[in-house]
PDB file of C-alpha atoms in Angstrom:
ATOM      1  CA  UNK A   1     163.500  76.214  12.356  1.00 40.00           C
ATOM      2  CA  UNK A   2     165.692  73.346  12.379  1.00 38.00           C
ATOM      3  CA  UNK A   3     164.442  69.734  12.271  1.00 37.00           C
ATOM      4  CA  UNK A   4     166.673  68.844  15.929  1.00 38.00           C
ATOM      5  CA  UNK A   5     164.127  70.157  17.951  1.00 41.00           C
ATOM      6  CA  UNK A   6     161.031  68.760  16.867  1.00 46.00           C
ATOM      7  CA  UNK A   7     159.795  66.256  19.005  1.00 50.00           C
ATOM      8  CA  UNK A   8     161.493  67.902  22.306  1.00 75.00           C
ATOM      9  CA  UNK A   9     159.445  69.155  25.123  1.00 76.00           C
ATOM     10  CA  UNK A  10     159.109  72.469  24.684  1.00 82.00           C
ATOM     11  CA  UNK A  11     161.871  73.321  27.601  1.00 79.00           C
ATOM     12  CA  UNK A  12     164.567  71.649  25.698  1.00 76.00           C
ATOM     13  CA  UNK A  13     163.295  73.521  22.676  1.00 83.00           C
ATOM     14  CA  UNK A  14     164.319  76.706  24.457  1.00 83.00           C
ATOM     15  CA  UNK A  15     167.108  75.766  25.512  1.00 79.00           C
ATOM     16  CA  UNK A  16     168.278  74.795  22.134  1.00 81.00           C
ATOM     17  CA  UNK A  17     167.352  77.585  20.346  1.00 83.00           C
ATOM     18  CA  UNK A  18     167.895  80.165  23.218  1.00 84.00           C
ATOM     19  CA  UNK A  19     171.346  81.774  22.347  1.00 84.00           C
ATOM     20  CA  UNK A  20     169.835  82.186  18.286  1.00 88.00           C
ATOM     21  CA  UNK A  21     166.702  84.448  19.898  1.00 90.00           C
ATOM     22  CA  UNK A  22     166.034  87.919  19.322  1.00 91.00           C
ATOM     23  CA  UNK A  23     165.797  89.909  22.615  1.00 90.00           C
ATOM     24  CA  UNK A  24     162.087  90.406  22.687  1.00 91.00           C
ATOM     25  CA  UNK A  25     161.554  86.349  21.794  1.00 91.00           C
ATOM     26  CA  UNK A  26     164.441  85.422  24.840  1.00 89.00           C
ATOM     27  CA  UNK A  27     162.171  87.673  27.097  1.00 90.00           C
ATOM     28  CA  UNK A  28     159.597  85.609  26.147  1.00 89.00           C
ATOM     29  CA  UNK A  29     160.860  82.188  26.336  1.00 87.00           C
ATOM     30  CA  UNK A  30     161.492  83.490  30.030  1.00 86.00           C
ATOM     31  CA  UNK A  31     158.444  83.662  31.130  1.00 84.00           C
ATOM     32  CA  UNK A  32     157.205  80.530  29.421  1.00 83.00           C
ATOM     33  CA  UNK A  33     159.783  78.694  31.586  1.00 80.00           C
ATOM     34  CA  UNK A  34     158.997  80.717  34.616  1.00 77.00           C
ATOM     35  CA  UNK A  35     155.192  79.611  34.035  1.00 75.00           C
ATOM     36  CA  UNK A  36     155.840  75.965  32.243  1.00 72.00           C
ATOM     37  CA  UNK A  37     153.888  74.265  35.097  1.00 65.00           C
ATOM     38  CA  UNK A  38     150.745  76.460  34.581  1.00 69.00           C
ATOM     39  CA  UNK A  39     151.348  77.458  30.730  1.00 76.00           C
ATOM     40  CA  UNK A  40     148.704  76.071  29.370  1.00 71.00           C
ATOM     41  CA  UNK A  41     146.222  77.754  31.402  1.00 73.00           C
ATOM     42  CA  UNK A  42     146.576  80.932  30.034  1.00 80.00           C
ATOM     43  CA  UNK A  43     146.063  82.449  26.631  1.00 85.00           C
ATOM     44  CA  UNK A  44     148.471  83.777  24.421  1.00 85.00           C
ATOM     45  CA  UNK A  45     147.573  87.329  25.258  1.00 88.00           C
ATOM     46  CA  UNK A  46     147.857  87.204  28.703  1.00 87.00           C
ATOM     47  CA  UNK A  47     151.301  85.298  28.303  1.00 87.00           C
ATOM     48  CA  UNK A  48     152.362  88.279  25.658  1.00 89.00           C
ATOM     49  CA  UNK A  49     151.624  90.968  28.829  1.00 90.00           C
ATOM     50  CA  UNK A  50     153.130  88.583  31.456  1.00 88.00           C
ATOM     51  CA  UNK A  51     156.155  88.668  29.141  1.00 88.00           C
ATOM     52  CA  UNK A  52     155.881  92.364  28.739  1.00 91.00           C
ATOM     53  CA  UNK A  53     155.852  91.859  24.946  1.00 90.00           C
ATOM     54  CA  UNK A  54     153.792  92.059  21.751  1.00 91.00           C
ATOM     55  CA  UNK A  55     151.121  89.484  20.993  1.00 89.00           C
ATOM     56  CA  UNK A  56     152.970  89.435  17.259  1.00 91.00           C
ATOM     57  CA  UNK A  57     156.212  88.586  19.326  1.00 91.00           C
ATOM     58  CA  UNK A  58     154.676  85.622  21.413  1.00 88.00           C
ATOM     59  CA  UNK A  59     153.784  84.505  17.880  1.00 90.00           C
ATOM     60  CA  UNK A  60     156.805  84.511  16.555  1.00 91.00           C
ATOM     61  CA  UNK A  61     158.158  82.698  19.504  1.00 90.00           C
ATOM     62  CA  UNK A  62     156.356  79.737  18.886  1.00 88.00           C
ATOM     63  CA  UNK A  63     156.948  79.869  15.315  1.00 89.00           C
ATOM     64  CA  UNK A  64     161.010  79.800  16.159  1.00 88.00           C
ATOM     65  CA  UNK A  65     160.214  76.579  18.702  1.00 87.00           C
ATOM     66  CA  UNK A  66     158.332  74.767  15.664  1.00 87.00           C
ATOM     67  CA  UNK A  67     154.882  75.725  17.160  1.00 87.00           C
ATOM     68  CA  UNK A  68     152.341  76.925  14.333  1.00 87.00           C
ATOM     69  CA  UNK A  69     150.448  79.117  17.592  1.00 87.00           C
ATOM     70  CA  UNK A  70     149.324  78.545  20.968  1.00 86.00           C
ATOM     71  CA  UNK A  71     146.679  75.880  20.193  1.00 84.00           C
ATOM     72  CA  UNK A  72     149.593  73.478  19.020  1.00 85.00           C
ATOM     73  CA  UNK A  73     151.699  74.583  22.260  1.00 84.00           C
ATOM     74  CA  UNK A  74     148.415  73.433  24.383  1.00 80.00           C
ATOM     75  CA  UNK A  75     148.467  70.269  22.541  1.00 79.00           C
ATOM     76  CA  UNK A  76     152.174  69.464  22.697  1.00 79.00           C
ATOM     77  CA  UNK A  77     151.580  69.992  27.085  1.00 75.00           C
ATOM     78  CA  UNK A  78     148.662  67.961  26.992  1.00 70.00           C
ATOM     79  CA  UNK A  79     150.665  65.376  25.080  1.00 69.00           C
ATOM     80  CA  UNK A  80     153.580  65.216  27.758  1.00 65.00           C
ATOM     81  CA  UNK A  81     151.070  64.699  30.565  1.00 60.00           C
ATOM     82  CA  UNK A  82     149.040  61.149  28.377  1.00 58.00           C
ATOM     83  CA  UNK A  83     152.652  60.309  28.313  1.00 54.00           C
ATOM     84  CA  UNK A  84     152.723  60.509  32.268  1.00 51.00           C
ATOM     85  CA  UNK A  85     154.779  63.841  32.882  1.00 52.00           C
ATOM     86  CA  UNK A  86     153.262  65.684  35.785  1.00 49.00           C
ATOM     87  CA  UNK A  87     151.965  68.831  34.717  1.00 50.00           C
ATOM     88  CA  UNK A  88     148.818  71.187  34.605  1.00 53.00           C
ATOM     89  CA  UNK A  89     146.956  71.295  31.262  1.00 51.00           C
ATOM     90  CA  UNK A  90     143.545  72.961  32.797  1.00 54.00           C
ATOM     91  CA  UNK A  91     144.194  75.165  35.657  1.00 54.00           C
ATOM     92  CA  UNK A  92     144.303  74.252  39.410  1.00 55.00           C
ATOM     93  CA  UNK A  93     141.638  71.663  39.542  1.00 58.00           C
ATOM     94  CA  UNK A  94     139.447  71.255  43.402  1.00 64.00           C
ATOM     95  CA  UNK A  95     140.188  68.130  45.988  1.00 70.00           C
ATOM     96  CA  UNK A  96     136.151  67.681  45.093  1.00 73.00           C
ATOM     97  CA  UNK A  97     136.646  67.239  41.635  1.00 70.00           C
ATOM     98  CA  UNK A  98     140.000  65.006  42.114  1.00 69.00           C
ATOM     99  CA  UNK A  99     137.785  63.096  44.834  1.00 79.00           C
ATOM    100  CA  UNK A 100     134.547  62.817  42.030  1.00 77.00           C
ATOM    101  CA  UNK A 101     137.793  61.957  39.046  1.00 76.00           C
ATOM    102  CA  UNK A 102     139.079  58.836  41.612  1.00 80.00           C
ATOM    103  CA  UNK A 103     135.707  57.458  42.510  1.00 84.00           C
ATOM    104  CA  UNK A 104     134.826  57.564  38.854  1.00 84.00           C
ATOM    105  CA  UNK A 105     138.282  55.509  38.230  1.00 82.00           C
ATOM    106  CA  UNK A 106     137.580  52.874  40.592  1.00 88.00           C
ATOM    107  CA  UNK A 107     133.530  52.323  39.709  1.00 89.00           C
ATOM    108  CA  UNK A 108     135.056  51.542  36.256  1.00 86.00           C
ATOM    109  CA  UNK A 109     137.920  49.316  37.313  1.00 88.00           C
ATOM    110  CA  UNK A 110     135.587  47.207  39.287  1.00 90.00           C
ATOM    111  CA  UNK A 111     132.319  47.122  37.279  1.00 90.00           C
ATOM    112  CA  UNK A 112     134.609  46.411  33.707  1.00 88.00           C
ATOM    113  CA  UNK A 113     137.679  44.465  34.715  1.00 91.00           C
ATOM    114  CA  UNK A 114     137.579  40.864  34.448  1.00 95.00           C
ATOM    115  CA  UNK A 115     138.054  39.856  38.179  1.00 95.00           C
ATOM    116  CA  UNK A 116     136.750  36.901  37.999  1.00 96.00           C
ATOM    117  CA  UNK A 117     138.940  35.223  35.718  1.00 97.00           C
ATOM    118  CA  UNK A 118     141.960  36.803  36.997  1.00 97.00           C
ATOM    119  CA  UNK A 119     140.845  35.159  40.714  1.00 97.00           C
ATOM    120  CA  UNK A 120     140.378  31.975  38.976  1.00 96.00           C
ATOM    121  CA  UNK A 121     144.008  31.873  37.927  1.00 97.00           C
ATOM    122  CA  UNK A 122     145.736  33.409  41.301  1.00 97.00           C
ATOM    123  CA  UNK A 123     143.275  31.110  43.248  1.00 96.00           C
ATOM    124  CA  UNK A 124     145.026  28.041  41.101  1.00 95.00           C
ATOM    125  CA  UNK A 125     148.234  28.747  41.049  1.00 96.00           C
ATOM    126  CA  UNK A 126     151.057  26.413  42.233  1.00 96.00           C
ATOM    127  CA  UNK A 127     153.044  29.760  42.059  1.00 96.00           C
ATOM    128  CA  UNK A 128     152.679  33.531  41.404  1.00 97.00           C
ATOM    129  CA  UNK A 129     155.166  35.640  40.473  1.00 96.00           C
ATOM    130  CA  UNK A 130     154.593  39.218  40.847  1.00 96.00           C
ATOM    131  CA  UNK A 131     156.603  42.106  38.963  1.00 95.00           C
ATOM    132  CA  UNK A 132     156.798  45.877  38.705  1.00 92.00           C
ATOM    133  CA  UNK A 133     159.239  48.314  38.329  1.00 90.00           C
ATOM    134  CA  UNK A 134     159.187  52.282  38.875  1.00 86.00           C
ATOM    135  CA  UNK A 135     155.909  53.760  39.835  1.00 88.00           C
ATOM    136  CA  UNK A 136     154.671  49.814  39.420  1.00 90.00           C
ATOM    137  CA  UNK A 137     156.607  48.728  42.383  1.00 92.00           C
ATOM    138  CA  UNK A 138     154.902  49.813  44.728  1.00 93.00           C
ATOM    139  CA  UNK A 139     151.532  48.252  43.515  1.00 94.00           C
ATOM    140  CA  UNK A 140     152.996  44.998  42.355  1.00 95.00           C
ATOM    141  CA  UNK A 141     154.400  44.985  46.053  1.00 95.00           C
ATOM    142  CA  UNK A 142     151.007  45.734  47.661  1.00 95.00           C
ATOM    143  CA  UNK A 143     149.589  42.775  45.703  1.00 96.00           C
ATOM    144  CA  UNK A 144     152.238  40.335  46.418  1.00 95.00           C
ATOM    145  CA  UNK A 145     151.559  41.395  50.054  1.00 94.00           C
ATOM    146  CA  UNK A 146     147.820  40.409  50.541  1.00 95.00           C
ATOM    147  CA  UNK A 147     148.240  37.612  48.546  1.00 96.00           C
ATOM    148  CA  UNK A 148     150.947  36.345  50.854  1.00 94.00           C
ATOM    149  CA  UNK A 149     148.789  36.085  53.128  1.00 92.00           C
ATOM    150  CA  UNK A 150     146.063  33.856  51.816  1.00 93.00           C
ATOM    151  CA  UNK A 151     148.486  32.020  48.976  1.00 95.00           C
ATOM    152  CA  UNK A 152     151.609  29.489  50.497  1.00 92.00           C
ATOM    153  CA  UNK A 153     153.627  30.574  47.328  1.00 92.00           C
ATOM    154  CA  UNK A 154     153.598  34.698  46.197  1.00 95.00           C
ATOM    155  CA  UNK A 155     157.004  36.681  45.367  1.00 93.00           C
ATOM    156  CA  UNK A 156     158.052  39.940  43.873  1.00 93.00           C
ATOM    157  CA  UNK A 157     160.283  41.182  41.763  1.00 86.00           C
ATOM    158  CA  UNK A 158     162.883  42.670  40.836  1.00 84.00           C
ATOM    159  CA  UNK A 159     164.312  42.794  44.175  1.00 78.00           C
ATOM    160  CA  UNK A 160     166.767  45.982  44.803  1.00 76.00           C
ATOM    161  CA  UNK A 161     169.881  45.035  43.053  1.00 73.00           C
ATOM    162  CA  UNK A 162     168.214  42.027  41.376  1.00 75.00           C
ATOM    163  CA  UNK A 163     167.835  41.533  37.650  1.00 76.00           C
ATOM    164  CA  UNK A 164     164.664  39.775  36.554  1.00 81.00           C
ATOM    165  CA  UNK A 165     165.672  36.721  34.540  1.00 80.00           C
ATOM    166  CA  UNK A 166     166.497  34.661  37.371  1.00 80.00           C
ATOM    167  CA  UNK A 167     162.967  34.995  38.754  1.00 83.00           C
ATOM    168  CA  UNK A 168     161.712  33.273  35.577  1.00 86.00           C
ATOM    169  CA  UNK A 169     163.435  30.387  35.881  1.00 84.00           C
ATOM    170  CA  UNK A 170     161.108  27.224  36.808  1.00 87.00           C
ATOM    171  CA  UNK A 171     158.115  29.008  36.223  1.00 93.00           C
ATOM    172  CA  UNK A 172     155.907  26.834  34.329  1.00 94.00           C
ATOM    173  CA  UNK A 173     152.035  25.793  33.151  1.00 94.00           C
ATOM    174  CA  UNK A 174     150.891  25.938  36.517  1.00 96.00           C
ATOM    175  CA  UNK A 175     152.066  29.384  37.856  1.00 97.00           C
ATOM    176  CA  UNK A 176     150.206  32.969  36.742  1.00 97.00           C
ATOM    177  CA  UNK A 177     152.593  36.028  36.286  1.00 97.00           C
ATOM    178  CA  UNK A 178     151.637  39.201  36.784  1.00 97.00           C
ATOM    179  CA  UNK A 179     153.084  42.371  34.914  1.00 96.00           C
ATOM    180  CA  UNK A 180     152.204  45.278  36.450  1.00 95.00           C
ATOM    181  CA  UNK A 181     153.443  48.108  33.927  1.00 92.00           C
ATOM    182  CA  UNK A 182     152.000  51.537  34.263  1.00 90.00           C
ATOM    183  CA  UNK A 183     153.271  54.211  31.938  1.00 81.00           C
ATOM    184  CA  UNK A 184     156.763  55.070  32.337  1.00 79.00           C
ATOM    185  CA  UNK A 185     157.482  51.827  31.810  1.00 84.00           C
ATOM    186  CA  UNK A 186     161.059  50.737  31.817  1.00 86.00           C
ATOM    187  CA  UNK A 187     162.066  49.429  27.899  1.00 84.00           C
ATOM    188  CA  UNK A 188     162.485  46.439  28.743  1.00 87.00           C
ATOM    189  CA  UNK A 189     158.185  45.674  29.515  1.00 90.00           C
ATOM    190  CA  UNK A 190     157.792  44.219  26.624  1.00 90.00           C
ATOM    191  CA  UNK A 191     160.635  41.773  26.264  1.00 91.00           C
ATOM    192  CA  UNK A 192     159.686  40.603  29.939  1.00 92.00           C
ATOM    193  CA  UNK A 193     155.932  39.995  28.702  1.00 93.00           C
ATOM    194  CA  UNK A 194     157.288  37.894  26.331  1.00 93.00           C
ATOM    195  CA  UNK A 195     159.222  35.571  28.106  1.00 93.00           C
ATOM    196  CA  UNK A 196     156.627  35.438  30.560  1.00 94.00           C
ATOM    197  CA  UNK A 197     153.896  33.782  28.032  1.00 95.00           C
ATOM    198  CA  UNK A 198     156.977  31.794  26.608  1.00 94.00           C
ATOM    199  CA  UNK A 199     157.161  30.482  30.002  1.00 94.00           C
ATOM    200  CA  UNK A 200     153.542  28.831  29.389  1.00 95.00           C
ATOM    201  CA  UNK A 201     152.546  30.083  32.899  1.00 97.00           C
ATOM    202  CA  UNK A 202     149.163  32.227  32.634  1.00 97.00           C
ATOM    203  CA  UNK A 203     150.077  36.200  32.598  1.00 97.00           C
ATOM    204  CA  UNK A 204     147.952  38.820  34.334  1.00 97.00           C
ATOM    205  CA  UNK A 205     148.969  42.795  32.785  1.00 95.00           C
ATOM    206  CA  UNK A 206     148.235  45.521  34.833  1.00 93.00           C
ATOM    207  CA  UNK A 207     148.529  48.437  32.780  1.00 89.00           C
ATOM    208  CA  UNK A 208     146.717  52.078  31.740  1.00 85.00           C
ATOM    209  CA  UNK A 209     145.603  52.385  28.669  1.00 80.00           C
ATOM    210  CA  UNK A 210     148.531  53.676  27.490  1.00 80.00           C
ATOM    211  CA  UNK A 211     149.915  49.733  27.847  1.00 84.00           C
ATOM    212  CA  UNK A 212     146.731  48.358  25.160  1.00 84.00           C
ATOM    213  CA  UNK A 213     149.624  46.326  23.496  1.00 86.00           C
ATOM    214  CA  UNK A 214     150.390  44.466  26.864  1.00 89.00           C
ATOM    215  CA  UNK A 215     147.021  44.161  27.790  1.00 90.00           C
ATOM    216  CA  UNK A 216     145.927  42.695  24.640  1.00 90.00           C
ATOM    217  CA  UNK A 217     148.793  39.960  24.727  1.00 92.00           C
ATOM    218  CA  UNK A 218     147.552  39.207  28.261  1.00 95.00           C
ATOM    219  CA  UNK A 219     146.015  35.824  29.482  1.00 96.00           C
ATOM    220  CA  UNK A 220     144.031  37.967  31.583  1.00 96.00           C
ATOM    221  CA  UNK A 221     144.354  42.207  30.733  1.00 95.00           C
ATOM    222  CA  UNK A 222     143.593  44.642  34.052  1.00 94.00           C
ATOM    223  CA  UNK A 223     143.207  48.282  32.518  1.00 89.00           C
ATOM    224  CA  UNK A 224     143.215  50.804  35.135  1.00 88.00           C
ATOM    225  CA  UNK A 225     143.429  54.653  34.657  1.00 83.00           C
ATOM    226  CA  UNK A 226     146.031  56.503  36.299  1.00 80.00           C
ATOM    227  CA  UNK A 227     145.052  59.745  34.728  1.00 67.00           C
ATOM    228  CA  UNK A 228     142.987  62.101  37.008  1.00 62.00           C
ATOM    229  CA  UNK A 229     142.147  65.902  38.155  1.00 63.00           C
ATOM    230  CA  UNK A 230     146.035  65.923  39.432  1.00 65.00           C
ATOM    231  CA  UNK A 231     149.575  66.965  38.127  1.00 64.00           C
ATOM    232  CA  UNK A 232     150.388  63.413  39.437  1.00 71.00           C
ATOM    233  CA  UNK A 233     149.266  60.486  38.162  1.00 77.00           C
ATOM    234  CA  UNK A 234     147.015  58.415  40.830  1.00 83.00           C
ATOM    235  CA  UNK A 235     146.715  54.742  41.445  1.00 86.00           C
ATOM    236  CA  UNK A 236     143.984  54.461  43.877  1.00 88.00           C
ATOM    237  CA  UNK A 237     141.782  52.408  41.297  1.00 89.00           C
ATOM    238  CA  UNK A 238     144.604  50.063  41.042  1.00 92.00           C
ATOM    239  CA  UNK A 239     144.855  49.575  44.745  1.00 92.00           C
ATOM    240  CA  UNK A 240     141.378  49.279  45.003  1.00 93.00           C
ATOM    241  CA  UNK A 241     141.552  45.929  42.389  1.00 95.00           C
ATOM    242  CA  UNK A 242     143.966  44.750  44.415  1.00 95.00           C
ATOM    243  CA  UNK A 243     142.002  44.446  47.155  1.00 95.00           C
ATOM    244  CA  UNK A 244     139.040  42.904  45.110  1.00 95.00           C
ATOM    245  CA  UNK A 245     141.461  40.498  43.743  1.00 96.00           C
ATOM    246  CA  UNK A 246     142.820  39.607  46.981  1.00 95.00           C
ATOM    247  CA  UNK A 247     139.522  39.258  48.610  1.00 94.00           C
ATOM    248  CA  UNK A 248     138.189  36.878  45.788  1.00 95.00           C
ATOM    249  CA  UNK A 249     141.236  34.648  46.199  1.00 95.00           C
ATOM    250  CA  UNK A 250     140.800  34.579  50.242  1.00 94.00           C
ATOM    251  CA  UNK A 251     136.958  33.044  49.099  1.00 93.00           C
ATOM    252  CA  UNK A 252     137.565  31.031  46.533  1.00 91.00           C
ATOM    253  CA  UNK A 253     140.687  29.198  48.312  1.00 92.00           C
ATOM    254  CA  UNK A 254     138.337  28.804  51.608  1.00 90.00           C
ATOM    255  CA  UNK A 255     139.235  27.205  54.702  1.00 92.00           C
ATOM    256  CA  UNK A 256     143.013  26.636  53.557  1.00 90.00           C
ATOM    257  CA  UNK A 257     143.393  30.019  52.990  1.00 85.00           C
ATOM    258  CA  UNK A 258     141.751  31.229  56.435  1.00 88.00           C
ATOM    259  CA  UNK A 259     144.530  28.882  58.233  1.00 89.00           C
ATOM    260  CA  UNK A 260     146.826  30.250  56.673  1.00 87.00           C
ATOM    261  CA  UNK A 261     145.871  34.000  57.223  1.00 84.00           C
ATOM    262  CA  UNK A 262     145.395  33.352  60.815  1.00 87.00           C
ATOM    263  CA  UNK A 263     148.590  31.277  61.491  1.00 87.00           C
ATOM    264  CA  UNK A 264     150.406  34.540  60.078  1.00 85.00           C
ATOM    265  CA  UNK A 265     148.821  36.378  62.684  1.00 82.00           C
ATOM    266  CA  UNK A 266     149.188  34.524  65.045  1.00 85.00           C
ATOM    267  CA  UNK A 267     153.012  34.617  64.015  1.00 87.00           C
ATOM    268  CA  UNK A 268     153.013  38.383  64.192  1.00 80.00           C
ATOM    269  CA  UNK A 269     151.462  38.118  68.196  1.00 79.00           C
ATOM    270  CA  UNK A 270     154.570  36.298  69.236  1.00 83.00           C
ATOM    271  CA  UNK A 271     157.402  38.048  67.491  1.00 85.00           C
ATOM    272  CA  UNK A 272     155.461  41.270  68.191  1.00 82.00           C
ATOM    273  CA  UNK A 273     156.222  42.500  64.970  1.00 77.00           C
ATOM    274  CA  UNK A 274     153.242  44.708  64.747  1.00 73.00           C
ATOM    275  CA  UNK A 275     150.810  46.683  66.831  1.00 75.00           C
TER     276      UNK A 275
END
């Protein structure tokens, strides 16, 4: 086989060497893109009958896609999901066992995470700077939201259209960054960790395991698994130390921060912003 198509997902493999297939192998790389989602839940016998071909021609299919068998296919689909692609790898799992997989996710977050020192430092802060981008947004965002409420001086970032430079500018000793980077990451995470410690301000990472070189670069690392039962990936455990964190800062800031949390309400009664 040639060397180009090692390292592709097995779809582009296909597609690469599609035209160069014998019949019997193209009907077979048919059905393994009609079943991609739930390929690795079958064996290669049943996907030789599904393709209405010979077990010795499903071999030799994955032989031509630089497969050695069916056992290295299973472990190149189980591969793209760690890297964060949704797909299946074990079947259609139950909503109990996705509901056991995300309480078992946040029990570790919240028993093994260092909360405390990571309240210590938003509780301190003269500023915090929150960032995330992709599927980090939207729990960077959550984050910068509860702590906006408790803390006179929270943003996010990037805003939409924004670039993320600017936002570093005049952050200092005193202020506590936190990098939420999930996998998928954008290529530039690791650059903006850097300048973030260059800064001298205190950096919290968010990350999944998959981000161990952020974390360990942290002031302060947050692992949380993203991984579950699901396709998808899930970031209830992520949201739930959000709301630990936020709820340790609203103690350890005290009376200042109660003020402030009620004079937002109080805001939202007279501009009846919400119900």
């Amino acid at each position: 086989m040639s060397g180009r198509a090692l390292g592709h997902r097995i779809d582009e493999r296909i597609t690469l060497h599609y035209d160069t297939l014998p019949p019997q192998e193209r009907r077979a790389a048919d059905m393994l893109l009609a079943q991609l989602d739930d390929l690795a839940t079958y064996r290669a016998a049943e996907l030789a009958s599904l393709a209405g071909v010979s077990k010795a021609t499903m071999s030799r299919l994955f032989r031509s896609l630089g497969f050695a068998d069916f056992d290295e296919v299973r472990d190149h689909l189980r591969g793209l999901r760690t890297a964060g692609e949704p797909r299946r790898t074990d079947g259609a799992p139950s909503l109990s066992g996705h509901a056991e997989s995300e309480g078992e996710a946040i029990r570790y977050v919240l028993e093994s995470a260092p909360i405390p020192e990571a309240v210590r430092l938003l509780a301190g802060a003269e500023r915090i700077l929150v960032v995330g981008w992709r599927n980090s947004y939207p729990v960077a965002l959550h984050l910068r939201e509860q702590l906006a409420q408790i803390h006179p001086s929270v943003s996010v970032g990037p805003q939409p259209g924004q670039t993320i430079g600017e936002e570093l500018a005049g952050i200092g000793g005193a202020d506590v960054v936190v990098a939420v980077g999930f996998r998928r990451r954008p290529a530039g995470f690791s650059a903006f960790v850097g300048e973030a410690l260059r800064t001298g301000a205190a950096v919290i990472v968010f990350a999944d395991p998959t981000g161990s070189a952020y974390l360990a670069r942290a002031t302060v690392p947050l692992e949380c698994p993203v991984q579950g039962e699901l396709a998808f990936d899930s970031y209830a455990a992520a949201m739930s130390l959000v709301s630990a964190l936020a709820d340790g800062v609203l103690e350890s800031r005290g009376r200042e921060a109660r003020e402030r949390a009620s004079a937002i309400a109080s805001a939202y009664d007279r501009l009846t912003e919400v119900e």
